Tab-separated table of C-alpha atoms in Angstrom:
chain	number	residue	atom	x	y	z
A	1	UNK	CA	103.760	41.817	200.840
A	2	UNK	CA	104.198	43.589	197.552
A	3	UNK	CA	105.219	47.204	197.288
A	4	UNK	CA	106.448	49.096	194.260
A	5	UNK	CA	107.315	52.793	194.392
A	6	UNK	CA	107.996	55.190	191.567
A	7	UNK	CA	107.651	58.953	191.196
A	8	UNK	CA	104.212	60.184	190.246
A	9	UNK	CA	105.198	62.741	187.635
A	10	UNK	CA	108.261	63.929	185.768
A	11	UNK	CA	108.892	66.507	183.096
A	12	UNK	CA	111.722	66.682	180.605
A	13	UNK	CA	112.782	68.521	177.490
A	14	UNK	CA	112.709	67.141	173.986
A	15	UNK	CA	116.099	65.695	173.080
A	16	UNK	CA	117.180	65.266	176.692
A	17	UNK	CA	117.696	62.167	178.829
A	18	UNK	CA	115.417	61.160	181.683
A	19	UNK	CA	115.756	58.451	184.304
A	20	UNK	CA	112.680	57.013	185.982
A	21	UNK	CA	113.427	55.151	189.207
A	22	UNK	CA	111.544	52.276	190.757
A	23	UNK	CA	112.032	50.526	194.079
A	24	UNK	CA	110.311	47.300	194.894
A	25	UNK	CA	109.694	44.862	197.697
A	26	UNK	CA	108.096	41.693	196.437
A	27	UNK	CA	108.053	38.081	197.438
A	28	UNK	CA	109.083	35.398	194.989
A	29	UNK	CA	110.751	37.892	192.678
A	30	UNK	CA	111.028	36.663	189.100
A	31	UNK	CA	111.871	39.786	187.193
A	32	UNK	CA	111.199	43.488	186.745
A	33	UNK	CA	109.321	44.997	183.835
A	34	UNK	CA	108.829	48.389	182.352
A	35	UNK	CA	105.771	49.243	180.295
A	36	UNK	CA	104.730	52.363	178.458
A	37	UNK	CA	101.086	53.365	178.501
A	38	UNK	CA	99.447	56.184	176.599
A	39	UNK	CA	96.175	57.490	177.978
A	40	UNK	CA	93.251	55.194	177.211
A	41	UNK	CA	95.424	52.470	175.739
A	42	UNK	CA	96.825	49.183	176.946
A	43	UNK	CA	100.401	49.004	178.234
A	44	UNK	CA	103.112	48.139	175.766
A	45	UNK	CA	106.158	46.148	176.782
A	46	UNK	CA	109.469	48.007	176.983
A	47	UNK	CA	111.898	45.836	178.917
A	48	UNK	CA	112.409	42.899	181.228
A	49	UNK	CA	115.305	42.476	183.674
A	50	UNK	CA	115.827	39.380	185.752
A	51	UNK	CA	119.594	39.643	186.270
A	52	UNK	CA	121.541	42.584	187.661
A	53	UNK	CA	122.837	45.094	185.201
A	54	UNK	CA	121.864	47.258	182.294
A	55	UNK	CA	119.803	46.162	179.308
A	56	UNK	CA	119.942	48.494	176.343
A	57	UNK	CA	117.393	48.595	173.574
A	58	UNK	CA	117.670	51.545	171.254
A	59	UNK	CA	116.731	54.774	173.030
A	60	UNK	CA	115.524	52.849	176.069
A	61	UNK	CA	117.678	51.161	178.706
A	62	UNK	CA	116.679	49.463	181.914
A	63	UNK	CA	118.796	48.690	184.951
A	64	UNK	CA	118.254	46.273	187.812
A	65	UNK	CA	119.896	45.757	191.188
A	66	UNK	CA	118.271	42.855	192.962
A	67	UNK	CA	120.218	43.361	196.181
A	68	UNK	CA	118.924	46.924	196.419
A	69	UNK	CA	115.424	46.238	195.125
A	70	UNK	CA	115.972	48.989	192.596
A	71	UNK	CA	115.478	49.545	188.919
A	72	UNK	CA	115.475	52.467	186.552
A	73	UNK	CA	114.338	53.160	183.023
A	74	UNK	CA	116.532	55.489	181.009
A	75	UNK	CA	115.099	57.267	178.002
A	76	UNK	CA	117.499	59.032	175.654
A	77	UNK	CA	116.912	61.555	172.888
A	78	UNK	CA	113.451	62.243	174.179
A	79	UNK	CA	110.700	62.804	171.672
A	80	UNK	CA	107.292	64.369	172.173
A	81	UNK	CA	105.673	60.987	171.586
A	82	UNK	CA	107.467	59.671	174.682
A	83	UNK	CA	104.978	61.627	176.787
A	84	UNK	CA	103.146	58.773	178.516
A	85	UNK	CA	102.920	56.866	181.746
A	86	UNK	CA	105.724	54.456	182.515
A	87	UNK	CA	104.805	51.511	184.656
A	88	UNK	CA	107.256	49.514	186.700
A	89	UNK	CA	106.028	45.987	187.410
A	90	UNK	CA	107.388	43.025	189.261
A	91	UNK	CA	106.481	39.454	188.543
A	92	UNK	CA	105.955	36.898	191.238
A	93	UNK	CA	104.246	33.647	191.799
A	94	UNK	CA	103.740	30.559	189.720
A	95	UNK	CA	101.213	32.154	187.399
A	96	UNK	CA	103.409	35.055	186.362
A	97	UNK	CA	101.348	37.618	188.244
A	98	UNK	CA	102.386	41.147	187.392
A	99	UNK	CA	102.248	43.642	190.230
A	100	UNK	CA	102.302	47.188	188.903
A	101	UNK	CA	103.559	50.349	190.487
A	102	UNK	CA	101.385	53.439	190.327
A	103	UNK	CA	103.140	54.637	187.206
A	104	UNK	CA	105.171	57.733	186.393
A	105	UNK	CA	103.540	60.282	184.087
A	106	UNK	CA	106.239	61.761	181.911
A	107	UNK	CA	105.608	65.016	180.090
A	108	UNK	CA	108.062	65.917	177.336
A	109	UNK	CA	108.002	69.546	176.288
A	110	UNK	CA	109.730	71.369	173.443
B	1	UNK	CA	103.672	39.193	167.768
B	2	UNK	CA	100.789	37.708	169.702
B	3	UNK	CA	97.517	39.598	169.478
B	4	UNK	CA	94.859	39.901	172.131
B	5	UNK	CA	91.519	41.524	171.418
B	6	UNK	CA	88.806	42.823	173.705
B	7	UNK	CA	85.178	43.443	172.976
B	8	UNK	CA	83.564	45.840	173.380
B	9	UNK	CA	86.104	48.629	173.414
B	10	UNK	CA	83.655	50.965	175.067
B	11	UNK	CA	80.346	50.356	176.820
B	12	UNK	CA	77.870	52.558	178.613
B	13	UNK	CA	75.201	50.945	180.734
B	14	UNK	CA	72.591	51.802	183.312
B	15	UNK	CA	73.130	51.151	186.980
B	16	UNK	CA	71.952	47.693	187.990
B	17	UNK	CA	72.570	46.017	184.655
B	18	UNK	CA	75.236	43.441	183.862
B	19	UNK	CA	77.988	43.863	181.311
B	20	UNK	CA	80.084	41.163	179.683
B	21	UNK	CA	83.571	41.861	178.370
B	22	UNK	CA	85.341	39.369	176.116
B	23	UNK	CA	89.065	38.800	175.871
B	24	UNK	CA	90.397	36.723	173.004
B	25	UNK	CA	93.856	35.533	172.058
B	26	UNK	CA	93.781	35.640	168.277
B	27	UNK	CA	96.862	33.741	167.209
B	28	UNK	CA	97.914	31.662	170.189
B	29	UNK	CA	96.412	29.510	172.873
B	30	UNK	CA	96.349	31.214	176.243
B	31	UNK	CA	96.541	28.903	179.220
B	32	UNK	CA	96.255	31.872	181.545
B	33	UNK	CA	94.491	35.197	181.242
B	34	UNK	CA	94.592	38.071	183.675
B	35	UNK	CA	92.012	40.778	184.292
B	36	UNK	CA	93.055	44.232	185.441
B	37	UNK	CA	91.157	47.357	186.361
B	38	UNK	CA	92.540	50.839	186.012
B	39	UNK	CA	90.987	54.001	187.428
B	40	UNK	CA	91.937	57.380	185.966
B	41	UNK	CA	95.525	58.361	186.611
B	42	UNK	CA	96.134	55.180	188.561
B	43	UNK	CA	97.995	52.025	187.727
B	44	UNK	CA	96.686	48.649	186.734
B	45	UNK	CA	95.277	46.618	189.586
B	46	UNK	CA	95.154	42.882	189.091
B	47	UNK	CA	91.645	41.606	189.716
B	48	UNK	CA	91.942	37.920	188.976
B	49	UNK	CA	93.920	35.193	187.294
B	50	UNK	CA	91.986	32.917	184.999
B	51	UNK	CA	93.151	29.482	183.897
B	52	UNK	CA	91.415	27.579	181.147
B	53	UNK	CA	88.958	25.064	182.503
B	54	UNK	CA	89.240	26.033	186.145
B	55	UNK	CA	87.894	28.636	188.516
B	56	UNK	CA	89.495	32.035	188.544
B	57	UNK	CA	91.707	33.124	191.409
B	58	UNK	CA	90.660	36.519	192.698
B	59	UNK	CA	92.890	39.085	194.352
B	60	UNK	CA	92.117	40.226	197.846
B	61	UNK	CA	89.277	42.709	197.941
B	62	UNK	CA	87.779	41.720	194.588
B	63	UNK	CA	84.254	40.350	194.872
B	64	UNK	CA	84.032	37.130	192.915
B	65	UNK	CA	80.237	37.207	192.855
B	66	UNK	CA	80.272	40.645	191.323
B	67	UNK	CA	83.019	40.073	188.791
B	68	UNK	CA	82.297	36.737	187.171
B	69	UNK	CA	85.145	35.300	185.148
B	70	UNK	CA	84.849	32.405	182.746
B	71	UNK	CA	87.739	30.899	180.787
B	72	UNK	CA	85.982	28.191	178.823
B	73	UNK	CA	88.532	27.801	176.032
B	74	UNK	CA	92.196	28.449	175.363
B	75	UNK	CA	91.356	31.539	173.337
B	76	UNK	CA	88.521	33.172	175.253
B	77	UNK	CA	87.953	34.559	178.714
B	78	UNK	CA	84.994	36.680	179.751
B	79	UNK	CA	84.502	39.106	182.596
B	80	UNK	CA	80.935	39.895	183.598
B	81	UNK	CA	80.324	42.864	185.833
B	82	UNK	CA	77.052	42.040	187.542
B	83	UNK	CA	74.670	44.682	188.861
B	84	UNK	CA	77.022	47.420	187.784
B	85	UNK	CA	77.146	50.679	189.699
B	86	UNK	CA	78.799	54.005	188.885
B	87	UNK	CA	81.793	53.133	191.059
B	88	UNK	CA	82.487	50.202	188.718
B	89	UNK	CA	83.179	52.656	185.914
B	90	UNK	CA	86.764	51.996	184.935
B	91	UNK	CA	89.141	50.809	182.242
B	92	UNK	CA	89.250	47.013	182.195
B	93	UNK	CA	92.258	45.368	180.566
B	94	UNK	CA	92.975	41.712	180.003
B	95	UNK	CA	96.236	40.012	179.231
B	96	UNK	CA	97.027	36.523	178.040
B	97	UNK	CA	99.973	34.223	178.338
B	98	UNK	CA	100.977	30.656	177.716
B	99	UNK	CA	102.805	29.073	180.580
B	100	UNK	CA	105.587	27.004	179.092
B	101	UNK	CA	107.847	26.785	182.084
B	102	UNK	CA	110.888	28.869	182.777
B	103	UNK	CA	111.121	32.079	184.719
B	104	UNK	CA	108.632	34.075	182.736
B	105	UNK	CA	106.284	33.928	179.815
B	106	UNK	CA	105.342	37.266	178.314
B	107	UNK	CA	101.900	38.659	178.912
B	108	UNK	CA	100.186	40.164	175.894
B	109	UNK	CA	97.701	42.894	176.684
B	110	UNK	CA	94.369	43.577	175.082
B	111	UNK	CA	93.411	47.137	174.062
B	112	UNK	CA	91.125	47.599	177.063
B	113	UNK	CA	87.414	48.204	177.588
B	114	UNK	CA	86.140	51.515	178.896
B	115	UNK	CA	83.070	50.887	181.072
B	116	UNK	CA	80.846	53.779	182.073
B	117	UNK	CA	77.932	53.084	184.402
B	118	UNK	CA	75.292	55.796	184.543
């Protein structure tokens, strides 16, 4: 079966660093994604990890450990506009099906 | 980057009517389109996978006779919610991709359609 877990809500302070964790159990694993979604909008792509290790992209970094079924998204120098839901998703199957976690709602406050 | 549009962006209908939502890939040919549903404060739930020229593959628990999906061309897929009821009120999002082999081909998401059934 498919199971993706991530915290429901997190809060952080502007300028700080926050780490959003995700654990997954999926069959036919082909990669782990992170998306950002503002309320009422479509998700926007942040990162894709298929190999173990850390991928850095500006203020956002994503880490994957396939042996542990674990990933995290690291956001640095938080800004108010980073307040959004962050969705962890795993891809499996021949048609690139994305299976999403429930999402983590991040609130950044001054 | 690749652009996917959805129409309408917002629709309100009466219970018992049918609503059609269009998903278009504007600058690429999409061999596969996906339809998701998202309830408030919940994540995206995959409803079905749609391949051009063939029948859609529905996820477990999704009624194929209620949610009709047509993918008649490489740039257009439609989702029709038949005999809509208030519990069908949700945010419907499509995504499109072109399968070119390899581990993964990026999915490009449409802006979503907010359906409200009165």
